Structure formats: structure tokens, C-alpha cells
PDB file of C-alpha atoms in Angstrom:
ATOM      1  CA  UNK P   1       0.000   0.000   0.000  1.00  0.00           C
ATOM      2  CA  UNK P   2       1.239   3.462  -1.086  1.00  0.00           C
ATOM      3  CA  UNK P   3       1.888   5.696   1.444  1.00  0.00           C
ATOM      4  CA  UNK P   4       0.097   8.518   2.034  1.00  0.00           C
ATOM      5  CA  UNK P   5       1.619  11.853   1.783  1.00  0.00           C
ATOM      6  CA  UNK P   6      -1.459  14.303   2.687  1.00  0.00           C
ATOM      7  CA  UNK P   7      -4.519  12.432   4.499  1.00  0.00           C
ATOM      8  CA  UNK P   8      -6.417  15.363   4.360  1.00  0.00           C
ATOM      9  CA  UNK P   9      -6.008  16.804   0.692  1.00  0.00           C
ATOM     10  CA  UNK P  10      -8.697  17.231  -2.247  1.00  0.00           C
ATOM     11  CA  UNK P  11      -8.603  17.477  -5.765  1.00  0.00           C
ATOM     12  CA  UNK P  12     -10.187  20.086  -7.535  1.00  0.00           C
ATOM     13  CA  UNK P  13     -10.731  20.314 -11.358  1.00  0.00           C
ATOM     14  CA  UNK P  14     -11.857  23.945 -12.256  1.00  0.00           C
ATOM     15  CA  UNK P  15     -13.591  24.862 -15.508  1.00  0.00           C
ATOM     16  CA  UNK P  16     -15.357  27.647 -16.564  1.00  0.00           C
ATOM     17  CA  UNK P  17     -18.568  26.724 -15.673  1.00  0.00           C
ATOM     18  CA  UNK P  18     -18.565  23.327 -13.107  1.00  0.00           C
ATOM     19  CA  UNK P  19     -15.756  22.713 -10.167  1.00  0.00           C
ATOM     20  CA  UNK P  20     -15.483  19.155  -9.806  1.00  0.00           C
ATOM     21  CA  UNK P  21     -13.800  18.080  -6.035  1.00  0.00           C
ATOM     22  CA  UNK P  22     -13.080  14.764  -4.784  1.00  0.00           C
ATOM     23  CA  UNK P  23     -12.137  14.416  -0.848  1.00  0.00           C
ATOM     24  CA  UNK P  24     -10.956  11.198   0.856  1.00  0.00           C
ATOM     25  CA  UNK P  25     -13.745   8.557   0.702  1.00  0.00           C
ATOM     26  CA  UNK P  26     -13.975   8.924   4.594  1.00  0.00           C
ATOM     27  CA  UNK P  27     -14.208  12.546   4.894  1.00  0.00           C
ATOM     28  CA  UNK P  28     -17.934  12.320   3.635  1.00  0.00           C
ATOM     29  CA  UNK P  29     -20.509   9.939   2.130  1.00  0.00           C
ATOM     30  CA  UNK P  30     -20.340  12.001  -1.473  1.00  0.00           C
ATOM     31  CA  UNK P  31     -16.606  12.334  -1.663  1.00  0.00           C
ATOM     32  CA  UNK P  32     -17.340  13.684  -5.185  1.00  0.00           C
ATOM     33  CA  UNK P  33     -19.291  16.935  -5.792  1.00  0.00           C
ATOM     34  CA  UNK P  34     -19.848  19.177  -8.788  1.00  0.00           C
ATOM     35  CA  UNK P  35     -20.111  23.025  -7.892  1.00  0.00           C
ATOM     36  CA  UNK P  36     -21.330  25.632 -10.156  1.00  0.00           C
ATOM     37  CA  UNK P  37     -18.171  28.720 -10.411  1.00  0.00           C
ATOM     38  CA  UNK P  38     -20.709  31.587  -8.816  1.00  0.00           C
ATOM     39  CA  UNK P  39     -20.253  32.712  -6.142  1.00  0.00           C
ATOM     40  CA  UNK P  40     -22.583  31.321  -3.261  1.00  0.00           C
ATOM     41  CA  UNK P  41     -21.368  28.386  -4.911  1.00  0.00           C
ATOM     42  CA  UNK P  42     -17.993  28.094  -4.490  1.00  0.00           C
ATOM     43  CA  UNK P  43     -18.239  29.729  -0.831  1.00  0.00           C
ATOM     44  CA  UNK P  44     -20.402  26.785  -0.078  1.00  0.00           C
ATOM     45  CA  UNK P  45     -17.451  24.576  -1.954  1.00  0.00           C
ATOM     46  CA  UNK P  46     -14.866  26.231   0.875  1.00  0.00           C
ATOM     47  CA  UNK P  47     -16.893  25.517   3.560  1.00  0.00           C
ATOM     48  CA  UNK P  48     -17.514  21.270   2.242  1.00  0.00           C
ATOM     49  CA  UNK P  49     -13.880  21.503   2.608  1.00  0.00           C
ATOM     50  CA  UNK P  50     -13.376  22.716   5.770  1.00  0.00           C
ATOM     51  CA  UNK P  51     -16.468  20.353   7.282  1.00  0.00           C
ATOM     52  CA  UNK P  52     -14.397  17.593   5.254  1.00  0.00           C
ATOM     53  CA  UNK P  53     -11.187  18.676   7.584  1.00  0.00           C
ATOM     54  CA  UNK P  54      -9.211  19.620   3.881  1.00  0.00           C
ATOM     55  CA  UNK P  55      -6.448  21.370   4.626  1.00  0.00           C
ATOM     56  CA  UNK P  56      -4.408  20.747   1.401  1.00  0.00           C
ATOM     57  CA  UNK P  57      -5.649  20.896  -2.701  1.00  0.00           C
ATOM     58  CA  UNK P  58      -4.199  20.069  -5.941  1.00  0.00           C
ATOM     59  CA  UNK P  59      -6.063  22.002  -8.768  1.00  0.00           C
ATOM     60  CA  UNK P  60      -5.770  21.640 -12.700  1.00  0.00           C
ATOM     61  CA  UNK P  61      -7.198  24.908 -14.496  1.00  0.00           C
ATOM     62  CA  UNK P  62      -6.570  25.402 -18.179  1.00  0.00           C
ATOM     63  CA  UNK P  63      -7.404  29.180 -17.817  1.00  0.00           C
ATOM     64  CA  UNK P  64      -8.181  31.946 -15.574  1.00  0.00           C
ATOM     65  CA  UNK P  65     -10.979  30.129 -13.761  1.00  0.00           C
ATOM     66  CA  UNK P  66      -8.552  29.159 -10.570  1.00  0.00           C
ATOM     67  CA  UNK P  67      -8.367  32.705  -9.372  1.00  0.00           C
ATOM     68  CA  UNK P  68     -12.226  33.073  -7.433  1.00  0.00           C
ATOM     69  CA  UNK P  69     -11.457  29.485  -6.258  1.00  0.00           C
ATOM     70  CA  UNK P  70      -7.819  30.836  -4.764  1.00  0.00           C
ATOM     71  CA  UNK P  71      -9.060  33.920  -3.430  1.00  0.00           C
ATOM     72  CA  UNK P  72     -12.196  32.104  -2.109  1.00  0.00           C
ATOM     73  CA  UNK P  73     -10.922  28.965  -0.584  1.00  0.00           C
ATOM     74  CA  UNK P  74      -6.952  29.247   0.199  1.00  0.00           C
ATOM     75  CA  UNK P  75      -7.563  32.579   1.806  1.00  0.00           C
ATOM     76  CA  UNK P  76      -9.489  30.133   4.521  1.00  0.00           C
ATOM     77  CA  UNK P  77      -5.463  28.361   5.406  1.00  0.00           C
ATOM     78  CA  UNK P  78      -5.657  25.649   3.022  1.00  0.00           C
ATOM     79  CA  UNK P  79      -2.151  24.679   1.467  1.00  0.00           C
ATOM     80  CA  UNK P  80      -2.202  24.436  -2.807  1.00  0.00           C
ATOM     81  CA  UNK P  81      -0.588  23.126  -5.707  1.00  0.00           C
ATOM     82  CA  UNK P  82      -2.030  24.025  -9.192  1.00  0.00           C
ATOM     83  CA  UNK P  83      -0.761  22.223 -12.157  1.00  0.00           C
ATOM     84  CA  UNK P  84      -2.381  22.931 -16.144  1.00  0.00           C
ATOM     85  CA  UNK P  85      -2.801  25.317 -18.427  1.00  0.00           C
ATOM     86  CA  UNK P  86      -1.264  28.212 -16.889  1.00  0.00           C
ATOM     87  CA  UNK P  87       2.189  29.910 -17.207  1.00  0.00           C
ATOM     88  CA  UNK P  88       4.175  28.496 -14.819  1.00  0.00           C
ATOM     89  CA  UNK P  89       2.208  27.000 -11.453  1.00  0.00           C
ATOM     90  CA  UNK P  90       0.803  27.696  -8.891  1.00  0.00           C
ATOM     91  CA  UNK P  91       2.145  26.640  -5.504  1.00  0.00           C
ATOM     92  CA  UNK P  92       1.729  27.963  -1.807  1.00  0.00           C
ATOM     93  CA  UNK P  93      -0.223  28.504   1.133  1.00  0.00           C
ATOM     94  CA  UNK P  94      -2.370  32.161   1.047  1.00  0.00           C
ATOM     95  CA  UNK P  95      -3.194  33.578   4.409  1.00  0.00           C
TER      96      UNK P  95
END
């Protein structure tokens, strides 16, 4: 069994219009949930993720889209890594 490196880490996919996030299979009994990008939306996303105990993402954007969810969600202490479309990556913890 691999081991595991961040217990308590999602994965987010952003598009322009859906923001699919898996969680650990524990964490809650949908571990995968589609969220529409407004806003209400993806506050209620940030707060799934903190009732999940998330405190680490990985995120794959191929444009803009990532920058609501960074300002939104990160800003609550989650840790990120984004990886895609954009120049260069993104790849810290916002405050």
C-alpha cells in the first residue's frame, strides 16, 4: 500500500462553468461533488472543505478560472498546488 503523503487533501478540477472536487472517501458519504463557479457556490465549496477537515488541494485549471477558487478557498489556510494550463504553477499557502 502506497503511502500517504497528505490524508487530508482534495482534488479540484476547475472549468469555466462546473468545479469538480473529490475528498478522501472517509471525509464524507459524497466524496465527489460538482459546484457551479458563482459565487454562493464556491463559498459553499470552501466551507464542504473545511467540514471535510481539507487542509491541502491540488487544482488543474486550463485558464483563468482558478483565481475566485484561490481567493475564495486558500484565503481560509488551506495549502495548494495548481498544475495545467497556466504559465508556470501555482504553488503555496495564502493567508
Amino acid at each position: 500500500m502506497p503511502h500517504i503523503l497528505q490524508p487530508n487533501a482534495a482534488g479540484v478540477d476547475i472549468g469555466a462553468t462546473e468545479i469538480y472536487i473529490a475528498v478522501p472517501g472517509d471525509s464524507d458519504s459524497q466524496p465527489v461533488r460538482c459546484f457551479p463557479t458563482f459565487t454562493a457556490h464556491l463559498k459553499a465549496a470552501a466551507d464542504w472543505l473545511r467540514q471535510c477537515g481539507i487542509t491541502s488541494v491540488a487544482m488543474e485549471s486550463t485558464g483563468v478560472y482558478l483565481i475566485d477558487w484561490i481567493s475564495l478557498n486558500l484565503s481560509g489556510g488551506c495549502n495548494g498546488a495548481e498544475e495545467g494550463g497556466q504559465k508556470g504553477n501555482f504553488a503555496g499557502q495564502i493567508h
